[in-house]
Tab-separated table of C-alpha atoms and ligand atoms in Angstrom:
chain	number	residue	atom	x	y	z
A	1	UNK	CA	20.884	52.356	2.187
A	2	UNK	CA	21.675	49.073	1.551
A	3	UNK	CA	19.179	46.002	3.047
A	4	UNK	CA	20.483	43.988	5.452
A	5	UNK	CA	20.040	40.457	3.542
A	6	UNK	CA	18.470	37.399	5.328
A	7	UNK	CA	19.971	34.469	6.463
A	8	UNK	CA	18.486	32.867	3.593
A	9	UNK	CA	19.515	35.321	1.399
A	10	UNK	CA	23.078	35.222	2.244
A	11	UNK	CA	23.539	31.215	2.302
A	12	UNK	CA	22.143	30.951	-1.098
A	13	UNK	CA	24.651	33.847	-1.897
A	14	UNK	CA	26.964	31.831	-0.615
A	15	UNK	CA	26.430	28.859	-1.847
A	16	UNK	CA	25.805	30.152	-5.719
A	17	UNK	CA	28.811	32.130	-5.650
A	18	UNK	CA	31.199	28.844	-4.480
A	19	UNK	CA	29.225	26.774	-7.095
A	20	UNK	CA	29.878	29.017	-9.576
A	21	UNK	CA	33.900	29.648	-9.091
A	22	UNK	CA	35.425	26.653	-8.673
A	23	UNK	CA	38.282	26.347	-5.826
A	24	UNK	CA	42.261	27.161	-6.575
A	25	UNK	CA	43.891	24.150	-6.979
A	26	UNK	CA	46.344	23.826	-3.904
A	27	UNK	CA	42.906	24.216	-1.745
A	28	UNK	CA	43.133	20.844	-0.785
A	29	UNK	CA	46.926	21.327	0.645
A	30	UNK	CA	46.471	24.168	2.160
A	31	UNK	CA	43.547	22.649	4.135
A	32	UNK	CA	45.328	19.784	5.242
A	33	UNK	CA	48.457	21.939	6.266
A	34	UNK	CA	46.417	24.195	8.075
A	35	UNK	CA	44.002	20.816	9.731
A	36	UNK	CA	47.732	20.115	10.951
A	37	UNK	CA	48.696	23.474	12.443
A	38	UNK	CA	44.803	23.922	14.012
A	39	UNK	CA	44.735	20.714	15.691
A	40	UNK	CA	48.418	21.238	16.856
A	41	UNK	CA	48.143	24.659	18.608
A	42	UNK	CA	44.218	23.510	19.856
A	43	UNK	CA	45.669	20.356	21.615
A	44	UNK	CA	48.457	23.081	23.212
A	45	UNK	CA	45.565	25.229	24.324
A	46	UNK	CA	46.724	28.436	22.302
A	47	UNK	CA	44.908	31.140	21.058
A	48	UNK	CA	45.027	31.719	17.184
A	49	UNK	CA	44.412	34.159	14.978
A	50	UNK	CA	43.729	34.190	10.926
A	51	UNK	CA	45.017	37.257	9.465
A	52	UNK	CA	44.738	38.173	5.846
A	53	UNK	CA	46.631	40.737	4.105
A	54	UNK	CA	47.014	42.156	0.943
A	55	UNK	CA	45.078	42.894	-2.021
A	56	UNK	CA	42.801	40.486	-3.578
A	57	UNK	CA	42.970	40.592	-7.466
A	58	UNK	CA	39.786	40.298	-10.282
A	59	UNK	CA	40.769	38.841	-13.197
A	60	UNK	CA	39.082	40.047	-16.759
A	61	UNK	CA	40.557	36.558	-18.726
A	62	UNK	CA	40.801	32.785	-17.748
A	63	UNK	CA	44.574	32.750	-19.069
A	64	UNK	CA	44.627	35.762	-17.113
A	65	UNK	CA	46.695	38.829	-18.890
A	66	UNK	CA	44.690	41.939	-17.226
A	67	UNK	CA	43.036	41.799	-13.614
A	68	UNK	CA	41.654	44.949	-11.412
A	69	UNK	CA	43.935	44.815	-8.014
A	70	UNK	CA	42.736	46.477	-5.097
A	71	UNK	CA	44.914	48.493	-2.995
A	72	UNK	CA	47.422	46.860	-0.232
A	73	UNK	CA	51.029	46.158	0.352
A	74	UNK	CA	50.355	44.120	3.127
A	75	UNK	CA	52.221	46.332	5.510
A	76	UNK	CA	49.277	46.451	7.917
A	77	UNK	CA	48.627	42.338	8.028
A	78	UNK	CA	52.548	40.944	7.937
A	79	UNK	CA	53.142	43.765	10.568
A	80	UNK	CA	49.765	42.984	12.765
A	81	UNK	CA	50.987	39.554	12.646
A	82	UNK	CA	54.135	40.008	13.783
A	83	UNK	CA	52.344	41.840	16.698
A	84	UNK	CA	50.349	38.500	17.081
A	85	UNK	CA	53.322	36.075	17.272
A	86	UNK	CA	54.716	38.107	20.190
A	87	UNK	CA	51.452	37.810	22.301
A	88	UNK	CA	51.870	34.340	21.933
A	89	UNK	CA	49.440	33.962	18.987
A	90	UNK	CA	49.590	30.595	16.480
A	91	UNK	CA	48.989	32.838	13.255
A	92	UNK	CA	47.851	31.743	10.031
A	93	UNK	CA	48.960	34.327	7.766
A	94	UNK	CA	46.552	33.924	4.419
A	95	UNK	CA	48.234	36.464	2.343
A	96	UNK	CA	48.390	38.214	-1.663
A	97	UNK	CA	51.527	36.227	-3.061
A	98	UNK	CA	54.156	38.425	-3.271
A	99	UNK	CA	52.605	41.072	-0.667
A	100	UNK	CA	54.440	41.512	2.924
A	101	UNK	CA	55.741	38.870	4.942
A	102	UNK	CA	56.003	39.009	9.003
A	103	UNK	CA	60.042	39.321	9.699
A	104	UNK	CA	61.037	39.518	6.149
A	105	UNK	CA	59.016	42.749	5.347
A	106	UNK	CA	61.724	44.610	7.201
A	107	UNK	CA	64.298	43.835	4.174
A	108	UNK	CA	62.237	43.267	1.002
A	109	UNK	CA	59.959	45.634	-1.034
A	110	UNK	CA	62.167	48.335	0.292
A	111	UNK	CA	64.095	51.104	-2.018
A	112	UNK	CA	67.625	49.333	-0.629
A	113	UNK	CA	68.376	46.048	-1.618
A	114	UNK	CA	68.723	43.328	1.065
A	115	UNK	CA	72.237	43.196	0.073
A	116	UNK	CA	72.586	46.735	1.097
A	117	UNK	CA	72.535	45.677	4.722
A	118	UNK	CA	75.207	43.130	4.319
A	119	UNK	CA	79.094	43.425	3.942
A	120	UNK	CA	82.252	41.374	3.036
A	121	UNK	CA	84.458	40.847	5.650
A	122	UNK	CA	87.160	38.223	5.527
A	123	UNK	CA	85.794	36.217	2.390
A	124	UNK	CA	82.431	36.346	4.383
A	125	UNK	CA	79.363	37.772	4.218
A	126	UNK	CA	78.061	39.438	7.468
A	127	UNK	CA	75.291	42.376	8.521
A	128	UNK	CA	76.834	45.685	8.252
A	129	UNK	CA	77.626	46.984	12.119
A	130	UNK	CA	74.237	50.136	11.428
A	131	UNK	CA	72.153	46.819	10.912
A	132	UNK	CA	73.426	44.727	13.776
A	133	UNK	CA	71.095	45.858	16.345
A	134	UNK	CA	67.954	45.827	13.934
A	135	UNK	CA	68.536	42.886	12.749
A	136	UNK	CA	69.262	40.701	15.678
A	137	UNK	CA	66.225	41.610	17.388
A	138	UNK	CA	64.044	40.734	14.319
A	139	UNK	CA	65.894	37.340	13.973
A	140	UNK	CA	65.427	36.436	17.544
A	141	UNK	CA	61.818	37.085	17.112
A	142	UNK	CA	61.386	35.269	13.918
A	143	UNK	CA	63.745	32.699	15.626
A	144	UNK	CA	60.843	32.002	18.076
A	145	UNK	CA	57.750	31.371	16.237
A	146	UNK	CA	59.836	29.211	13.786
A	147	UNK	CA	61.153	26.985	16.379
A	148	UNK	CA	57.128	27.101	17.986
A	149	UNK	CA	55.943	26.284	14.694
A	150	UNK	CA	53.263	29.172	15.111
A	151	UNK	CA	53.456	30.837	11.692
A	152	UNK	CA	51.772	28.890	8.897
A	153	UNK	CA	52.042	31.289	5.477
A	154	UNK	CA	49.389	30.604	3.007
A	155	UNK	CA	48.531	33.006	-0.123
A	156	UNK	CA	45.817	33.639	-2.593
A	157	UNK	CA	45.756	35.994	-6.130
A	158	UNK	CA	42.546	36.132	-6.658
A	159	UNK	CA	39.453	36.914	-4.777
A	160	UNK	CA	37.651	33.766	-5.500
A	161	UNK	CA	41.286	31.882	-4.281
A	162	UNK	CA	40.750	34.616	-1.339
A	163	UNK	CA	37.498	33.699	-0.194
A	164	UNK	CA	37.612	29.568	-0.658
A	165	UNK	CA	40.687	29.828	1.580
A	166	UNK	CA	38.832	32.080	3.933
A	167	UNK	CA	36.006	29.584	4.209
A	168	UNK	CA	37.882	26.773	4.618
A	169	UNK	CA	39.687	27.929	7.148
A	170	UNK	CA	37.394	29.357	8.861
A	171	UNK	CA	35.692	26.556	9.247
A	172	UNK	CA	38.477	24.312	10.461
A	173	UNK	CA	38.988	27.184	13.522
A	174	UNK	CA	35.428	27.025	14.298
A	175	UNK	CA	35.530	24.205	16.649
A	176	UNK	CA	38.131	26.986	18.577
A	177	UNK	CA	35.124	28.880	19.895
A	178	UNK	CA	36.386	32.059	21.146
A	179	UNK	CA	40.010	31.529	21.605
A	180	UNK	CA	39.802	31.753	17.514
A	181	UNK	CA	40.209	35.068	15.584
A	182	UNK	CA	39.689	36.696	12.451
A	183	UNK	CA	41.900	39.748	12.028
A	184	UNK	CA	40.428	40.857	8.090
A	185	UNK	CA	43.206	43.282	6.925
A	186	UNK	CA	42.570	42.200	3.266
A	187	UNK	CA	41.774	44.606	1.246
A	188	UNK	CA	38.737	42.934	-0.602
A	189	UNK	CA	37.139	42.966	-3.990
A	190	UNK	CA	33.286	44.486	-4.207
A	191	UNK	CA	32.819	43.408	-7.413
A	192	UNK	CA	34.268	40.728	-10.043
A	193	UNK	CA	33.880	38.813	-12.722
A	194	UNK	CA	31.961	35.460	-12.458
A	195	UNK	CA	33.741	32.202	-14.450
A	196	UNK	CA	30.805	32.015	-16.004
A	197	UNK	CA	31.260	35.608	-18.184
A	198	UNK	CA	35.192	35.392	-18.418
A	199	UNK	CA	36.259	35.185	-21.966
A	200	UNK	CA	39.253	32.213	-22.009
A	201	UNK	CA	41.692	34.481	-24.011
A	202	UNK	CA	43.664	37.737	-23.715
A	203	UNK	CA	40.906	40.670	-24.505
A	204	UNK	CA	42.026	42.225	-27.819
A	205	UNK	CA	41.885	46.100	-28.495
A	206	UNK	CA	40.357	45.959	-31.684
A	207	UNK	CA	36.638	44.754	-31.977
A	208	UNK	CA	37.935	43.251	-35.078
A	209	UNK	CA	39.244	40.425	-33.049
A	210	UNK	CA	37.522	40.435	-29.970
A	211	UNK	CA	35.062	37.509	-28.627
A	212	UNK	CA	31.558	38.675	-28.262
A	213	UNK	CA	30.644	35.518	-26.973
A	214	UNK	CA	32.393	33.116	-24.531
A	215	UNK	CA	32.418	29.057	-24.125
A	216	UNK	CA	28.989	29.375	-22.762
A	217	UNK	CA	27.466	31.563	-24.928
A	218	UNK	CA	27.140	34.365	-22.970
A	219	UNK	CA	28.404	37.860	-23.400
A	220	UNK	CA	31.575	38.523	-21.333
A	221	UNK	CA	31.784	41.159	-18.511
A	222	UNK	CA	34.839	42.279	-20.338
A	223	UNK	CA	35.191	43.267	-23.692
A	224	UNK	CA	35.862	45.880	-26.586
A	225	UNK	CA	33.184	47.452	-28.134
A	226	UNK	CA	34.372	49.746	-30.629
A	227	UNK	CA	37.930	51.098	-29.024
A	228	UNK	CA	35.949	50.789	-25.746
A	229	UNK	CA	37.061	48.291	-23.004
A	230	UNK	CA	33.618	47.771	-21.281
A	231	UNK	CA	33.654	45.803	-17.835
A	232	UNK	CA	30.380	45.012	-16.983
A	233	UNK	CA	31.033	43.766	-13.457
A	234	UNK	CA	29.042	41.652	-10.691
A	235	UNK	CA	28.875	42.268	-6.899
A	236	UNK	CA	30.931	39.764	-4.690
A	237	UNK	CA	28.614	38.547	-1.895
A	238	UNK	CA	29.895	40.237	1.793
A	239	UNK	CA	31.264	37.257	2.950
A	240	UNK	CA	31.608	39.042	6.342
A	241	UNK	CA	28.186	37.996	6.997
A	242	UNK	CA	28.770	34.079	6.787
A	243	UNK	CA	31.504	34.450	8.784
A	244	UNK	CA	30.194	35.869	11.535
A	245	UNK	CA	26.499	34.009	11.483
A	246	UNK	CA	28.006	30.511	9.958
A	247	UNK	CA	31.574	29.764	9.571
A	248	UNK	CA	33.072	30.960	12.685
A	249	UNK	CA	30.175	32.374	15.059
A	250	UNK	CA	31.951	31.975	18.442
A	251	UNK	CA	35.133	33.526	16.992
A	252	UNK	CA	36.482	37.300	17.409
A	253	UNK	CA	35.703	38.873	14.395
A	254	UNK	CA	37.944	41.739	13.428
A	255	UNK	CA	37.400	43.731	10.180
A	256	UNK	CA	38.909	46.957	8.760
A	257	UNK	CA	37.180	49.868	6.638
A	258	UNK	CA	39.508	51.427	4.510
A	259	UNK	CA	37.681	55.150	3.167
A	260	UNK	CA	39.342	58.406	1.022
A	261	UNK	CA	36.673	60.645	2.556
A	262	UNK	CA	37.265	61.085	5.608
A	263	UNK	CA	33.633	61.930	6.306
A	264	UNK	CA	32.803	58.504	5.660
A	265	UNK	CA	34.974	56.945	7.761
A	266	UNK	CA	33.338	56.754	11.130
A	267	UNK	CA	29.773	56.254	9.509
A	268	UNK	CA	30.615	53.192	7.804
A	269	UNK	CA	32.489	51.564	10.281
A	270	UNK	CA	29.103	51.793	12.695
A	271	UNK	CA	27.364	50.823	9.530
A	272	UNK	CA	29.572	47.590	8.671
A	273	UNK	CA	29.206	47.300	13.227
A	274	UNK	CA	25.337	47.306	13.429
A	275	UNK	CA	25.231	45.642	10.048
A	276	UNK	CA	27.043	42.215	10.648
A	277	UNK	CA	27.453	42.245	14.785
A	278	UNK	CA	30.718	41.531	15.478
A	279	UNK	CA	33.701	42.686	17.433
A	280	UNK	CA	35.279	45.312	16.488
A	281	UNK	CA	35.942	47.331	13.053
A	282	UNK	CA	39.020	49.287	12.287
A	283	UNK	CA	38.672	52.187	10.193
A	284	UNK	CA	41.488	53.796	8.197
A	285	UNK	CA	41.860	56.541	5.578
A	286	UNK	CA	43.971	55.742	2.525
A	287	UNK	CA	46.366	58.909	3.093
A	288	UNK	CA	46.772	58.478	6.839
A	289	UNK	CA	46.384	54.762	7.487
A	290	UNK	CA	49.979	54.759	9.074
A	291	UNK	CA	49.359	56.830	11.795
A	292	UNK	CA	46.134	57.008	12.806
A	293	UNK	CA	43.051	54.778	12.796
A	294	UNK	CA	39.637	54.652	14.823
A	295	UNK	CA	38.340	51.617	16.700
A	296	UNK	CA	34.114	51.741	16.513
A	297	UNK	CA	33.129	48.649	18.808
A	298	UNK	CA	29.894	47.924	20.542
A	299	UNK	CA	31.678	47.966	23.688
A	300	UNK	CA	33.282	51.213	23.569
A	301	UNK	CA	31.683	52.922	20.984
A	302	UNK	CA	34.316	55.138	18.439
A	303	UNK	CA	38.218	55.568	19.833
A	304	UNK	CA	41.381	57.289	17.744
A	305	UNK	CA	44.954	55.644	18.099
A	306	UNK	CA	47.412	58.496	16.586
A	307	UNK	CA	51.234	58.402	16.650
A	308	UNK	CA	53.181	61.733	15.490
A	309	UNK	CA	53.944	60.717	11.788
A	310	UNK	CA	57.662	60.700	12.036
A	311	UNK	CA	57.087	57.409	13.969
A	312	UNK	CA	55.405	56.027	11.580
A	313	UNK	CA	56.605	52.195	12.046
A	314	UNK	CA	55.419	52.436	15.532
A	315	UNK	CA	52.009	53.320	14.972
A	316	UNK	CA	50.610	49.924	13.748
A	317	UNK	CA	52.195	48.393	17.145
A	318	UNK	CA	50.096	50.173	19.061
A	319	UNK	CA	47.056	48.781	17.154
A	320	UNK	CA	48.554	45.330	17.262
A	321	UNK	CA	49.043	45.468	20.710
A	322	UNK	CA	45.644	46.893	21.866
A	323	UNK	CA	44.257	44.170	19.969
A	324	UNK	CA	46.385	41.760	22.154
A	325	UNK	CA	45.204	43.247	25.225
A	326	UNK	CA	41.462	43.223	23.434
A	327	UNK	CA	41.345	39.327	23.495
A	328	UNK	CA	42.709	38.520	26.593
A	329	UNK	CA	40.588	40.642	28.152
A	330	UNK	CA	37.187	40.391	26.316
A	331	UNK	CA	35.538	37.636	28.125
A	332	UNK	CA	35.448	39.960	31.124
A	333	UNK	CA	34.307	42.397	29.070
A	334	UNK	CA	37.242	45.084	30.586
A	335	UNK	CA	39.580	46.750	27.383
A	336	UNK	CA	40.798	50.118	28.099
A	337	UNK	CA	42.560	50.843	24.749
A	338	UNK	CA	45.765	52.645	25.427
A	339	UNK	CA	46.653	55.277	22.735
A	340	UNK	CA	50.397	55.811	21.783
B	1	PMT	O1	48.424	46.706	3.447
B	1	PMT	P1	48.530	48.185	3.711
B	1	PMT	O2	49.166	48.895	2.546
B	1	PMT	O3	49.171	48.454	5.036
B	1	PMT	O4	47.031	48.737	3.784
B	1	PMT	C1	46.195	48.265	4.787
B	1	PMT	C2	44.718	48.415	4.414
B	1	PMT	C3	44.414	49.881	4.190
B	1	PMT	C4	44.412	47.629	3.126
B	1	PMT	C5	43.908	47.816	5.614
B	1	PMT	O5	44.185	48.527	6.777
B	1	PMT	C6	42.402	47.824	5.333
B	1	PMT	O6	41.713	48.803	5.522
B	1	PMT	N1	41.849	46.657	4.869
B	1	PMT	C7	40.440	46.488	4.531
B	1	PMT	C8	40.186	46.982	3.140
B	1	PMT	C9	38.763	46.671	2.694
B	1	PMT	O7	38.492	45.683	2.066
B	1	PMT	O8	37.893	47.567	3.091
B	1	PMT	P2	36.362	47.595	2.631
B	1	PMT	O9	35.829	48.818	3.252
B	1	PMT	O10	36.278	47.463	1.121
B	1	PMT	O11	35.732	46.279	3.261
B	1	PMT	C10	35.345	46.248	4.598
B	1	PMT	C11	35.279	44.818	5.116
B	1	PMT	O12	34.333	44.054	4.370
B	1	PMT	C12	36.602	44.106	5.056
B	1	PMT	O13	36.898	43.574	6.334
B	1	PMT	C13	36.394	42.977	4.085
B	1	PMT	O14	37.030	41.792	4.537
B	1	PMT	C14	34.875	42.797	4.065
B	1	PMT	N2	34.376	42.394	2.736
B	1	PMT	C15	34.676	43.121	1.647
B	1	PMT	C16	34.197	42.732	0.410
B	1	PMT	C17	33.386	41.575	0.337
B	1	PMT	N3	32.912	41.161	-0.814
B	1	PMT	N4	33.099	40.863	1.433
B	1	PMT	C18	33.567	41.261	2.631
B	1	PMT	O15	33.277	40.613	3.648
């Protein structure tokens, strides 16, 4: 069992871990774009919500050829979001590049081209009449929280870009209290490879070639010994902990436990619950994450959603939603999740 660390502990985690990886360079943007969109939606009284999505990658080179990716299209977060926007949310959407995007997710990554659901009619392109429907009503939608302005996009690659952004932004919604929260459907790195043991150049396949030693002097978490690849890697700090006790503490925290045995599932979720105090955890298995998942909160202990699986793209909206009716209600302390 693992020990819960101090507070001291986890701040000088914290602290060596952001001295040691240095930020991404379009931090500094992204914190003044998303100053901007905080301060905006605050002075409107709005509630917001942070969600991240997608897979965070670790990289084994500097000039970065091979990386460890951890699973996620992003189909939980740009959906979930979506969700958000419709409540009435002002969502920051901190996302992998290239993962799922609120609105446009219903057209891209998809076996059919986007082109597929358009025709030529008249010299004109228009939406084939079996996408009319569809289409409209995501449009209008997307319509809505672009004219609002309540949809700021950010993205990260890496989980070092991940967690400065995370941080940062955290701390900017802070001020927010409650009517701020953290929706984590990231799916996060455990372990990674500090800047410090990263060799600069593509790792070569023969030993023949291969750096035994980096800039520094050190031996690199990756390398070939022999024809082996060895990767040697370090434990990423559980940010979740900072979050919750230093960056946002008023804040709803939301996080997700993603398992492949399902006799884990439950017990980590109370674990990750009693271990870090906050709101709720959502707990999904790999294989069935699309139609079912379990709420464990402190309030109402463990609770199933499940949709039949042929209805597969309504099952996260009846997540999203409960989650809607989870924050208005949760000063008074009265959420009756409703199953689909
Ligand atoms: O995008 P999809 O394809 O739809 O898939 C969605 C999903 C399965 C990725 C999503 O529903 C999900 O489960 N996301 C969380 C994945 C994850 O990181 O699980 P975990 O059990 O490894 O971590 C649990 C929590 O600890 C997470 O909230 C994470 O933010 C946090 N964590 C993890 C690592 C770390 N170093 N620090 C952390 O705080």
């Amino acid at each position: 069992m693992e020990h819960l660390p101090s507070a001291e502990t986890a701040e000088a985690a914290e602290s060596h871990y952001f001295t040691q990886n240095p930020p991404p360079k379009n931090l500094k943007s992204n914190v003044t774009l998303a100053r901007e969109f905080i301060d905006r939606h605050a002075e409107q009284g709005r509630r917001l919500v942070l969600v991240t999505s997608g897979g965070t990658t670790v990289p084994l080179e500097t000039q970065t050829v091979r990386y460890i990716d951890n699973f996620s299209a992003g189909t939980r977060g740009a959906t979930s979001a979506e969700y958000f926007l419709q409540e009435g949310y002002a969502v920051i959407f901190l996302h992998r590049q290239f993962s799922l995007l609120p609105y446009s997710r219903h057209y891209s990554h998809n076996t059919r081209s986007f082109l597929d659901f358009m025709k030529e009619e008249n010299g004109r392109v228009v939406v084939d009449e079996q996408h009319q429907e569809e289409m409209l009503r995501v449009l209008r939608q997307y319509s809505v929280a672009k004219k609002e302005n309540r949809l700021l996009i950010l993205s990260f690659v890496t989980i070092t870009e991940y967690l400065w952004e995370l941080r940062e932004v955290a701390k900017l919604m802070r001020p927010l209290g409650h009517k701020a929260m953290f929706y984590l459907a990231a799916a996060v790195s455990d372990f990674f490879v500090p800047q410090d043991r990263m060799v600069e150049h593509k790792i070569q396949s023969s030993e023949e070639f291969s750096q035994n030693t980096n800039r520094n002097g050190k031996t690199p978490a990756a390398r070939t010994e022999g024809r082996s690849l060895i990767i040697d890697l370090e434990p990423v700090p559980k940010f979740l902990k900072q979050l919750v006790d230093g960056w946002a503490p008023e804040g709803m925290i939301v996080s997700f436990k993603l398992e492949t045995d399902p006799s884990m599932l439950v017990k980590k979720a109370q674990y990750s619950l009693e271990k870090y105090a906050h709101h709720l955890v959502i707990g999904n298995l790999l294989m069935t994450r699309k139609w079912e998942v379990v709420f464990v909160s402190a309030l109402e202990g463990e609770k199933w959603i499940r949709v039949p699986r042929n209805r597969r793209s309504r099952s996260v909206s009846g997540v999203e939603a409960w989650i809607g009716r989870a924050e208005a209600g949760k000063a008074e302390n009265t959420v009756q999740p409703k199953a689909e």
